[in-house]
mmCIF file of C-alpha atoms in Angstrom:
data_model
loop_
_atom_site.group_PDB
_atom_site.id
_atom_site.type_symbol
_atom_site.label_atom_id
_atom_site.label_comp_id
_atom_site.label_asym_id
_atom_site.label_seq_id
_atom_site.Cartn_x
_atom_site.Cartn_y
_atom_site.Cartn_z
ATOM 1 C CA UNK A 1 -2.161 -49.791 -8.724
ATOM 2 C CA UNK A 2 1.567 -49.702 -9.017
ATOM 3 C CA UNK A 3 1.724 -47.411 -11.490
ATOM 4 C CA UNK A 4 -0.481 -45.311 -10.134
ATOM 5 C CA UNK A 5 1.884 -45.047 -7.173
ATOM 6 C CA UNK A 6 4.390 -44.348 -9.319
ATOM 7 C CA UNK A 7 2.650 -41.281 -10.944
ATOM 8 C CA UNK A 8 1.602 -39.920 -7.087
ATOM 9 C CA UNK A 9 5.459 -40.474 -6.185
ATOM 10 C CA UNK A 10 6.796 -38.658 -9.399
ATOM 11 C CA UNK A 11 4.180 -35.592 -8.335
ATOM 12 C CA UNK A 12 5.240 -35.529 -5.065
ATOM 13 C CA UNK A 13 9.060 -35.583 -5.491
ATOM 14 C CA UNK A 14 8.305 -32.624 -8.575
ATOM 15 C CA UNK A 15 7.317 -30.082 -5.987
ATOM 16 C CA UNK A 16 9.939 -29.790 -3.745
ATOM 17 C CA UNK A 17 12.629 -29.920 -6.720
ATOM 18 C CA UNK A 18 10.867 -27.079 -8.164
ATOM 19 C CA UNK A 19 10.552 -25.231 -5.331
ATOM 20 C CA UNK A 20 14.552 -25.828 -4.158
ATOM 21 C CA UNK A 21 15.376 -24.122 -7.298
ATOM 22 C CA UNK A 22 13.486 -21.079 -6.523
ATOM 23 C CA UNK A 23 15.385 -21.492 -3.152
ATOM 24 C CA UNK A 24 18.162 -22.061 -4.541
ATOM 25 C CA UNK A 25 17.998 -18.453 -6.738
ATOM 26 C CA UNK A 26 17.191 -16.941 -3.488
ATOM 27 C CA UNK A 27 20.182 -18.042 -1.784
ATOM 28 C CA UNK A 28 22.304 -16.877 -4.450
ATOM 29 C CA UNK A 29 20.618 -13.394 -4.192
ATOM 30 C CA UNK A 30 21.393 -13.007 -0.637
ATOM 31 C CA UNK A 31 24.640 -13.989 -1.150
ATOM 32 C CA UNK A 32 25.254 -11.020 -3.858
ATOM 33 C CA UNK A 33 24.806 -13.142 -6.636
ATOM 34 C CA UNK A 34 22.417 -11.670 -8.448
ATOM 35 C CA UNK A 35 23.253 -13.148 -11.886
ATOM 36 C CA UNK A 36 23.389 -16.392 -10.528
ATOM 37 C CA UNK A 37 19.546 -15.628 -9.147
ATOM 38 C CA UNK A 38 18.136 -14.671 -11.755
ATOM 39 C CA UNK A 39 20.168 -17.368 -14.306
ATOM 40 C CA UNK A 40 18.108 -19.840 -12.316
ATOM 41 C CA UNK A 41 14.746 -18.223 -12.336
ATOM 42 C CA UNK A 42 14.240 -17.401 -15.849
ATOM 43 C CA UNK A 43 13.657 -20.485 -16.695
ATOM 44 C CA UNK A 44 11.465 -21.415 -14.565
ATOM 45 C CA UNK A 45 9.714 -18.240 -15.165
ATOM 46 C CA UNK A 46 9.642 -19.045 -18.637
ATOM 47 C CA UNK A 47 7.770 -22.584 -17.604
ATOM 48 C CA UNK A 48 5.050 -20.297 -15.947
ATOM 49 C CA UNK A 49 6.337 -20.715 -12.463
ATOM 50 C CA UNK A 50 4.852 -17.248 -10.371
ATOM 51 C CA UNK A 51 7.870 -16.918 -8.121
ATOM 52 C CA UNK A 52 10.407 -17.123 -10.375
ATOM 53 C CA UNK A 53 8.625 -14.733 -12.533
ATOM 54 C CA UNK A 54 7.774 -11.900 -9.764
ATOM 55 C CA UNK A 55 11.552 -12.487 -8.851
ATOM 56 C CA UNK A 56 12.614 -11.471 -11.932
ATOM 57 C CA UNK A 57 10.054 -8.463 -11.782
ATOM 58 C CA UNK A 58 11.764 -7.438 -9.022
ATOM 59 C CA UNK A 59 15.345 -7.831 -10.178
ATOM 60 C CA UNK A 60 14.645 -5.637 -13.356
ATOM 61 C CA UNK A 61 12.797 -3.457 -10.721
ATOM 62 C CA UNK A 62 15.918 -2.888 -8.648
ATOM 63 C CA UNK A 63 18.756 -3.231 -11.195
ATOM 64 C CA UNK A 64 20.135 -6.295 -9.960
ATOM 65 C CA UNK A 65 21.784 -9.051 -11.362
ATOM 66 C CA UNK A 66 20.200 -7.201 -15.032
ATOM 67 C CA UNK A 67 20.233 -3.449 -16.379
ATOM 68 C CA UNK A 68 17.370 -1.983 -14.549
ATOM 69 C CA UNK A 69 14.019 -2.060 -16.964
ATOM 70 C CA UNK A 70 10.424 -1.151 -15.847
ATOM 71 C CA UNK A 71 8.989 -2.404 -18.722
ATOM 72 C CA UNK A 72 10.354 -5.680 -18.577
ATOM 73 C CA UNK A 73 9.683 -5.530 -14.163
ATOM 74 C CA UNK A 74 5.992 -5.134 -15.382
ATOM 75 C CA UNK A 75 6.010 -7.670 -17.707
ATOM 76 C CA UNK A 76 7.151 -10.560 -15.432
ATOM 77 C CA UNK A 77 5.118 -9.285 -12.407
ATOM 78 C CA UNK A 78 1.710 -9.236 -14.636
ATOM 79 C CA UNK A 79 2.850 -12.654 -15.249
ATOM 80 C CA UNK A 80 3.021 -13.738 -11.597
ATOM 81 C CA UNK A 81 -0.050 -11.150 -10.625
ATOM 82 C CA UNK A 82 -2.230 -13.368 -13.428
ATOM 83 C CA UNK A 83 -1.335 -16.644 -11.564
ATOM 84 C CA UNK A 84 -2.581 -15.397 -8.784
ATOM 85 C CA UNK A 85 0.820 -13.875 -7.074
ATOM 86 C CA UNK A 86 -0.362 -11.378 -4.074
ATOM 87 C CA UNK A 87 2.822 -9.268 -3.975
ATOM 88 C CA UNK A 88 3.050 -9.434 -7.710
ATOM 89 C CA UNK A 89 -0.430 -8.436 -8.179
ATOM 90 C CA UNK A 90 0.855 -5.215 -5.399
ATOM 91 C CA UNK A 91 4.060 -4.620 -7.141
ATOM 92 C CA UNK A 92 2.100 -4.392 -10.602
ATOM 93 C CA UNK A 93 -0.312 -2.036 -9.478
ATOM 94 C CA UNK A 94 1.776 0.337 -8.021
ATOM 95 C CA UNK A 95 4.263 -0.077 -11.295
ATOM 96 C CA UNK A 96 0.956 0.708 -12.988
ATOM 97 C CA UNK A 97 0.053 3.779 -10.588
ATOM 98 C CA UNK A 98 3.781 5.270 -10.524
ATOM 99 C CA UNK A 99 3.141 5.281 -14.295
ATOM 100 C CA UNK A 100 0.008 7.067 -14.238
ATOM 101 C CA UNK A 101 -2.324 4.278 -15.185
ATOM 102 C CA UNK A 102 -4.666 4.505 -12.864
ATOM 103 C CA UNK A 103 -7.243 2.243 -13.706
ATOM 104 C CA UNK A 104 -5.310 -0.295 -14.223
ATOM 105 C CA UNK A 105 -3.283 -0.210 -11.444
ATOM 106 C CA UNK A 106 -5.903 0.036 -9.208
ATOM 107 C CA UNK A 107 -7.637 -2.885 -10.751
ATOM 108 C CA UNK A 108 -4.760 -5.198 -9.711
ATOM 109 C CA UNK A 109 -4.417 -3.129 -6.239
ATOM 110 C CA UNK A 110 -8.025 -3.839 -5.500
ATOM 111 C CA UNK A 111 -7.814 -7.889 -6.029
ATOM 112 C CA UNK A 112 -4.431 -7.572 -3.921
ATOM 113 C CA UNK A 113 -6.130 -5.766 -1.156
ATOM 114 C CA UNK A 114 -9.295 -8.377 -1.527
ATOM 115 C CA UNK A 115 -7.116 -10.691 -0.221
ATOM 116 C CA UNK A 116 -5.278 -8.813 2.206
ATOM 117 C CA UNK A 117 -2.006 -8.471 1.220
ATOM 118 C CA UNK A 118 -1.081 -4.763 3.602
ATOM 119 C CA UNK A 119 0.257 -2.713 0.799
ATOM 120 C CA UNK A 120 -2.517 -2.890 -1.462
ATOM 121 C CA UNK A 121 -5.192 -2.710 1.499
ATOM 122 C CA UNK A 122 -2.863 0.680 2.336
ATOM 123 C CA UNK A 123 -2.947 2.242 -0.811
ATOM 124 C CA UNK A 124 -6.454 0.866 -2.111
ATOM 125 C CA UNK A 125 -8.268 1.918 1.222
ATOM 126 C CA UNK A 126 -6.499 5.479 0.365
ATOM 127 C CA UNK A 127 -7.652 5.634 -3.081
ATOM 128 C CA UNK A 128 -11.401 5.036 -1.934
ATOM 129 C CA UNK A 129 -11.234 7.534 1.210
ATOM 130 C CA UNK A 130 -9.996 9.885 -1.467
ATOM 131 C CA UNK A 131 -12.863 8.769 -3.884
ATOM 132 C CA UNK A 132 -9.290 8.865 -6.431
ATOM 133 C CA UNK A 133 -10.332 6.666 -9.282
ATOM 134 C CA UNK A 134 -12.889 5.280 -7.498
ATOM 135 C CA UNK A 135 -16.086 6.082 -5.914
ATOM 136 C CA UNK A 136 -15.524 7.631 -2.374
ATOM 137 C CA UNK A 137 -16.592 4.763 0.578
ATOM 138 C CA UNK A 138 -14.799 5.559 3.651
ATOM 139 C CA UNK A 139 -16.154 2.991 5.873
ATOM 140 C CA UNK A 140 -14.629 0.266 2.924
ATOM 141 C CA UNK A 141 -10.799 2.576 3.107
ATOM 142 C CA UNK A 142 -11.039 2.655 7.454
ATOM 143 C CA UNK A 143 -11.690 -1.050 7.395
ATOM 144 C CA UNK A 144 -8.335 -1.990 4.802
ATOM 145 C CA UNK A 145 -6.573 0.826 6.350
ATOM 146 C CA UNK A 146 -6.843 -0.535 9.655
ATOM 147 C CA UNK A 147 -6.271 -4.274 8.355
ATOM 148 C CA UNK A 148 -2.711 -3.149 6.975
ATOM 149 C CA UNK A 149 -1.959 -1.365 10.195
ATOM 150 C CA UNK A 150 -3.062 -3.959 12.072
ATOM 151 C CA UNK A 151 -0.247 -6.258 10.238
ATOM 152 C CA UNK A 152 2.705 -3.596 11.097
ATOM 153 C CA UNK A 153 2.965 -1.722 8.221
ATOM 154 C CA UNK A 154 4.517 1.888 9.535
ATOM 155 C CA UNK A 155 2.785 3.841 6.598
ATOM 156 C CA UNK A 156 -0.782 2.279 7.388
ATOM 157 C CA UNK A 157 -0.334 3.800 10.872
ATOM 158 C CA UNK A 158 0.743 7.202 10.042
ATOM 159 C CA UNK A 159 -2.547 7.166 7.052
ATOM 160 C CA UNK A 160 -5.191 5.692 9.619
ATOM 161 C CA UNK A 161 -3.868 8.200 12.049
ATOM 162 C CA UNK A 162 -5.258 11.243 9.592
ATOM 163 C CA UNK A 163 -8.071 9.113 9.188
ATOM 164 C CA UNK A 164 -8.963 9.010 12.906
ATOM 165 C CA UNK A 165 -9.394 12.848 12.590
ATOM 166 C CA UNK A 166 -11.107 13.257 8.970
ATOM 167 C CA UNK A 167 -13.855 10.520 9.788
ATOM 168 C CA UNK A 168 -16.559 10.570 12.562
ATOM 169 C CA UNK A 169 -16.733 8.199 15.175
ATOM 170 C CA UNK A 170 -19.849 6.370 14.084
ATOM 171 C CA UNK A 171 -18.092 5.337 10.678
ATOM 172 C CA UNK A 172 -15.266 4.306 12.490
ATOM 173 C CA UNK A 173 -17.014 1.999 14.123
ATOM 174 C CA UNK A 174 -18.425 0.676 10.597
ATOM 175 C CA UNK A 175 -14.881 0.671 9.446
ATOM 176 C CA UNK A 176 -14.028 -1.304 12.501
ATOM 177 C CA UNK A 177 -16.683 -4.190 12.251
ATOM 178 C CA UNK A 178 -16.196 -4.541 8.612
ATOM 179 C CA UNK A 179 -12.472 -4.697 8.673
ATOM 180 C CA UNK A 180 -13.297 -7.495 11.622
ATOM 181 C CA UNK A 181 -15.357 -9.359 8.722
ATOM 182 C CA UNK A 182 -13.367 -9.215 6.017
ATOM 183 C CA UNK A 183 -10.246 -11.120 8.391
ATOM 184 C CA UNK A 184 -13.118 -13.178 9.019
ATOM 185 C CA UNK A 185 -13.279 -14.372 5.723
ATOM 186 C CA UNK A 186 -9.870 -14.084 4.722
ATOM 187 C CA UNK A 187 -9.148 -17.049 7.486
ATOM 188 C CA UNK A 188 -11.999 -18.858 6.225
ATOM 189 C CA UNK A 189 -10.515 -18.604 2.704
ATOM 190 C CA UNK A 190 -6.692 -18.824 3.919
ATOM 191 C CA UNK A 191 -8.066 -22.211 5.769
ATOM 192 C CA UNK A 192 -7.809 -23.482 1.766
ATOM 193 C CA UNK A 193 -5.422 -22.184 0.445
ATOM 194 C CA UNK A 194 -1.552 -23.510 -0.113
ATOM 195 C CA UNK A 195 1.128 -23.041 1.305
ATOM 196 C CA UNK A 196 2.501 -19.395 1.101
ATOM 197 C CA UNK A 197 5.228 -19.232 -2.429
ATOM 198 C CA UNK A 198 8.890 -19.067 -1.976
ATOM 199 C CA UNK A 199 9.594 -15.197 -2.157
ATOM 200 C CA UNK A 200 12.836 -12.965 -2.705
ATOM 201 C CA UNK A 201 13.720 -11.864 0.856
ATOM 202 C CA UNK A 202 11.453 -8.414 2.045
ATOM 203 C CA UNK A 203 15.118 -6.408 2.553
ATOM 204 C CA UNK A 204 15.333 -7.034 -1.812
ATOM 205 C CA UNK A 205 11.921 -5.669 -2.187
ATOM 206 C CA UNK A 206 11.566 -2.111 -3.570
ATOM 207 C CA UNK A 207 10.405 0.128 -0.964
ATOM 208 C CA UNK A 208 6.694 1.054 -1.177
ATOM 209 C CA UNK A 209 5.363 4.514 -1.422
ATOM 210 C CA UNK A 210 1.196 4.975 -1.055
ATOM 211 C CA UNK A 211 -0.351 8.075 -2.953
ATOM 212 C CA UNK A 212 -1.713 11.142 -1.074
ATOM 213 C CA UNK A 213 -2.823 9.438 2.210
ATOM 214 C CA UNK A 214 0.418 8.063 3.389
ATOM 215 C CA UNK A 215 2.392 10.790 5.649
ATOM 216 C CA UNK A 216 5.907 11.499 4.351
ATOM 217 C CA UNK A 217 8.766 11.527 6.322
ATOM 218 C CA UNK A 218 9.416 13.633 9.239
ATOM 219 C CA UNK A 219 11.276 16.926 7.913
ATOM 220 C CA UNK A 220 13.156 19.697 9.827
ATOM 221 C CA UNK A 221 13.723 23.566 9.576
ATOM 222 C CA UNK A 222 11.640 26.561 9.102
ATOM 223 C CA UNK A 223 7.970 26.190 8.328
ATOM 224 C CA UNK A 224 8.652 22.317 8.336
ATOM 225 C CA UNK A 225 4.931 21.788 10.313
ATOM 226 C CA UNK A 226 1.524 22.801 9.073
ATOM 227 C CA UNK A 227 -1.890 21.810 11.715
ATOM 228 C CA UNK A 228 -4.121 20.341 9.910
ATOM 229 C CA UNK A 229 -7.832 21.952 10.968
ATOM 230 C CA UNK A 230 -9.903 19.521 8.869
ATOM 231 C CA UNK A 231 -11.733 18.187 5.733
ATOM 232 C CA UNK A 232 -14.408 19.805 3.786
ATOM 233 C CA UNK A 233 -16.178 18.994 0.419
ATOM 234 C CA UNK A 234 -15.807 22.274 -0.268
ATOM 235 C CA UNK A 235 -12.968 25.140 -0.023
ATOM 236 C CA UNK A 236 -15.515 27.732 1.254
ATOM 237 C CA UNK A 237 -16.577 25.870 4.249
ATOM 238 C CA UNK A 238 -12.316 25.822 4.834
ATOM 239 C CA UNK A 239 -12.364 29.282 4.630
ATOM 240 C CA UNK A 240 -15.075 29.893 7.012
ATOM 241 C CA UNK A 241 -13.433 28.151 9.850
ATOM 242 C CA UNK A 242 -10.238 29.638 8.920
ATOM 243 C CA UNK A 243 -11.621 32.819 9.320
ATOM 244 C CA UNK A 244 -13.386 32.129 12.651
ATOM 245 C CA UNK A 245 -9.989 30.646 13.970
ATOM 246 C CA UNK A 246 -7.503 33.260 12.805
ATOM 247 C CA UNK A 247 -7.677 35.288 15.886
ATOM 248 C CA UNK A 248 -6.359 32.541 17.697
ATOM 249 C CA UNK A 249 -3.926 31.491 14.811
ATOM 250 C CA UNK A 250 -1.653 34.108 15.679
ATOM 251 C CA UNK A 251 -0.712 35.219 12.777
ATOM 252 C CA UNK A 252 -0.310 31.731 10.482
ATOM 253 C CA UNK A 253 -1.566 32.186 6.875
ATOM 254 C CA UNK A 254 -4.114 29.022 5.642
ATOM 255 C CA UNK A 255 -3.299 26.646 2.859
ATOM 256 C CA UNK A 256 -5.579 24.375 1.664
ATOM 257 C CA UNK A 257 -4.863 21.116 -0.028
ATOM 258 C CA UNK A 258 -7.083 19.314 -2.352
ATOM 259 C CA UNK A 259 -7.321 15.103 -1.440
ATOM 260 C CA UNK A 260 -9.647 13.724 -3.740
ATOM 261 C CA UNK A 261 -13.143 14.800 -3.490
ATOM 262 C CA UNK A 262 -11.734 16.654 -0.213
ATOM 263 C CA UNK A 263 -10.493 20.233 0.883
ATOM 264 C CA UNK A 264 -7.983 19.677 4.148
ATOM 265 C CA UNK A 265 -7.431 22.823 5.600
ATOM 266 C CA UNK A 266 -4.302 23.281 7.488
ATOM 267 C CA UNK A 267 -2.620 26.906 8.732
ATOM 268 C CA UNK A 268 1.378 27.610 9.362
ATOM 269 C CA UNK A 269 3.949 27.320 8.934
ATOM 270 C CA UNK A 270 5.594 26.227 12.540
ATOM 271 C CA UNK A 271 9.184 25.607 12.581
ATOM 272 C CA UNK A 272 8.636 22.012 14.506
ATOM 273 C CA UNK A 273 6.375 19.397 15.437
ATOM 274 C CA UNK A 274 6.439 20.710 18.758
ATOM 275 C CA UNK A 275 5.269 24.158 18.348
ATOM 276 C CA UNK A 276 2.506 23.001 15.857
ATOM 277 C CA UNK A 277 0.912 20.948 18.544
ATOM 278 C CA UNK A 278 1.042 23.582 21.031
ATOM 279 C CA UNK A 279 -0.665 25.815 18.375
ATOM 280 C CA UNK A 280 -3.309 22.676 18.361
ATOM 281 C CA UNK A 281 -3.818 23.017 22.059
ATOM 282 C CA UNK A 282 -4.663 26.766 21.803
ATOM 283 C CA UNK A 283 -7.422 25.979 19.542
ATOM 284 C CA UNK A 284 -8.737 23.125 22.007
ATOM 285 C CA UNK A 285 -11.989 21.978 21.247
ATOM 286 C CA UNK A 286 -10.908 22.415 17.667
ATOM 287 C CA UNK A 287 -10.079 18.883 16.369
ATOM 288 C CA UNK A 288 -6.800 19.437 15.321
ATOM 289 C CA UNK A 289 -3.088 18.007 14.577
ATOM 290 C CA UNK A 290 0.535 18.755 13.223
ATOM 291 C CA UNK A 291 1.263 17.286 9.944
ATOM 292 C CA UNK A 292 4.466 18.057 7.943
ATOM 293 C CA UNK A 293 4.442 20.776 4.952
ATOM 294 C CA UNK A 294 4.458 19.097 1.588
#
């Protein structure tokens, strides 16, 4: 029996040492000592410890404390993302996706957003309204959309925003309810699981940028605004309401954008946010709202 003790103590006092040295790289990264960091997380990393490795991902990501390399940021994040690491298994995939690997990166992005980690929900739930890589289910991208909104992430709002106007109300609704059962289970499963890993701090974390659905930033100037009239599965249908519109268009020319499987059809240019929303109200029962001009 006493040696048994012994063992359980020896386990016990393990885990917290490990973990203080993954704290302990983390506090010399926030105090801009990024060698230091990463001096004590290799290592580890190299012992198959997932924080230490997605750290180092995401030093060689950013440059810091090492000469910025992608190849070796994707190396250490797959190792993190195939212990299991959620924002390793979202930093991968978008590595993956920024490097035109699609179905890979949205392999990883889909077992991120499975477990509900808001980036990959965000730019998953995109790639399936957009039927981009995978087959088209909107109900499935409302309902991970909404979840990453739901959990404050600014992008998720601005993307589920568009989606409010693209998808009926009736799918909503089934986007709604499933989004409500899939937090459902992710408590159930959460209930289970450890305690959440030691993590570089979210102001070191490169910044995340969603494909297609996610808005872009705000711009200013001339023909900065476009309104966005709809979606249609096919560019003639566009043109038909373009044409029945135009009278009341005043003169703006159409432009239509493929998204996915998709035709949006949006007119302008307006020279603000302002004046494309008044063009909006002119057009009233039209659905219809300003979006910037990519």
């Amino acid at each position: 029996m006493r040696r048994i003790l012994l063992v359980t103590a020896a386990l016990v006092a393990a885990g917290p040492l490990h973990a203080q040295s993954v704290r302990a790289g983390i506090e010399a990264w926030s105090a801009n000592q990024p060698e230091k960091a990463v001096a004590i997380w290799r290592p580890l990393a190299a012992k198959g410890q997932a924080d230490a490795a997605f750290n180092l991902g995401q030093a060689y990501k950013l440059g810091r404390g090492v000469p910025a390399d992608l190849a070796e940021a994707q190396r250490f994040y797959e190792q993190a993302a195939r212990a299991g690491h959620l924002e390793a298994q979202t930093s991968l995939g978008l590595l993956l996706f920024q490097n035109g690997n699609r179905t890979a990166a949205l392999r990883w992005l889909k077992q991120a957003a499975e477990s509900g980690e808001p980036r990959a929900m965000l730019v998953y739930g995109t790639a399936l309204f957009n039927g981009d890589g995978v087959t088209e289910d909107r109900i499935r991208a409302y309902a991970l959309v909404s979840r990453s909104a739901a959990q404050g992430l600014a992008p998720a709002k601005t993307t589920l925003g568009e989606m409010d106007q693209l998808i009926p109300l009736e799918e909503r609704r089934k986007g709604v309810a499933l989004a409500q059962e899939l937090v459902s289970s992710g408590a159930r499963t959460a209930a289970a699981a450890t305690p959440p890993p030691v993590k570089v701090p979210a102001a070191a974390a490169p910044k995340v940028a969603a494909p297609k659905a996610a808005a872009p930033a705000a711009v200013s100037g001339p023909g900065a605004y476009r309104v966005q009239l709809g979606a249609f599965r096919d560019s003639a249908s566009a043109q038909r309401l373009f044409a029945s519109l135009a009278p009341r268009l005043k003169g703006a020319r159409m432009t239509l954008v493929p998204s996915g499987t998709m035709t949006r059809l949006q007119a302008g240019p307006y020279p603000s946010r302002a004046a494309a929303s008044a063009a909006c109200s002119a057009l009233k029962p039209q659905p219809c709202f300003p979006v910037p001009a990519r």
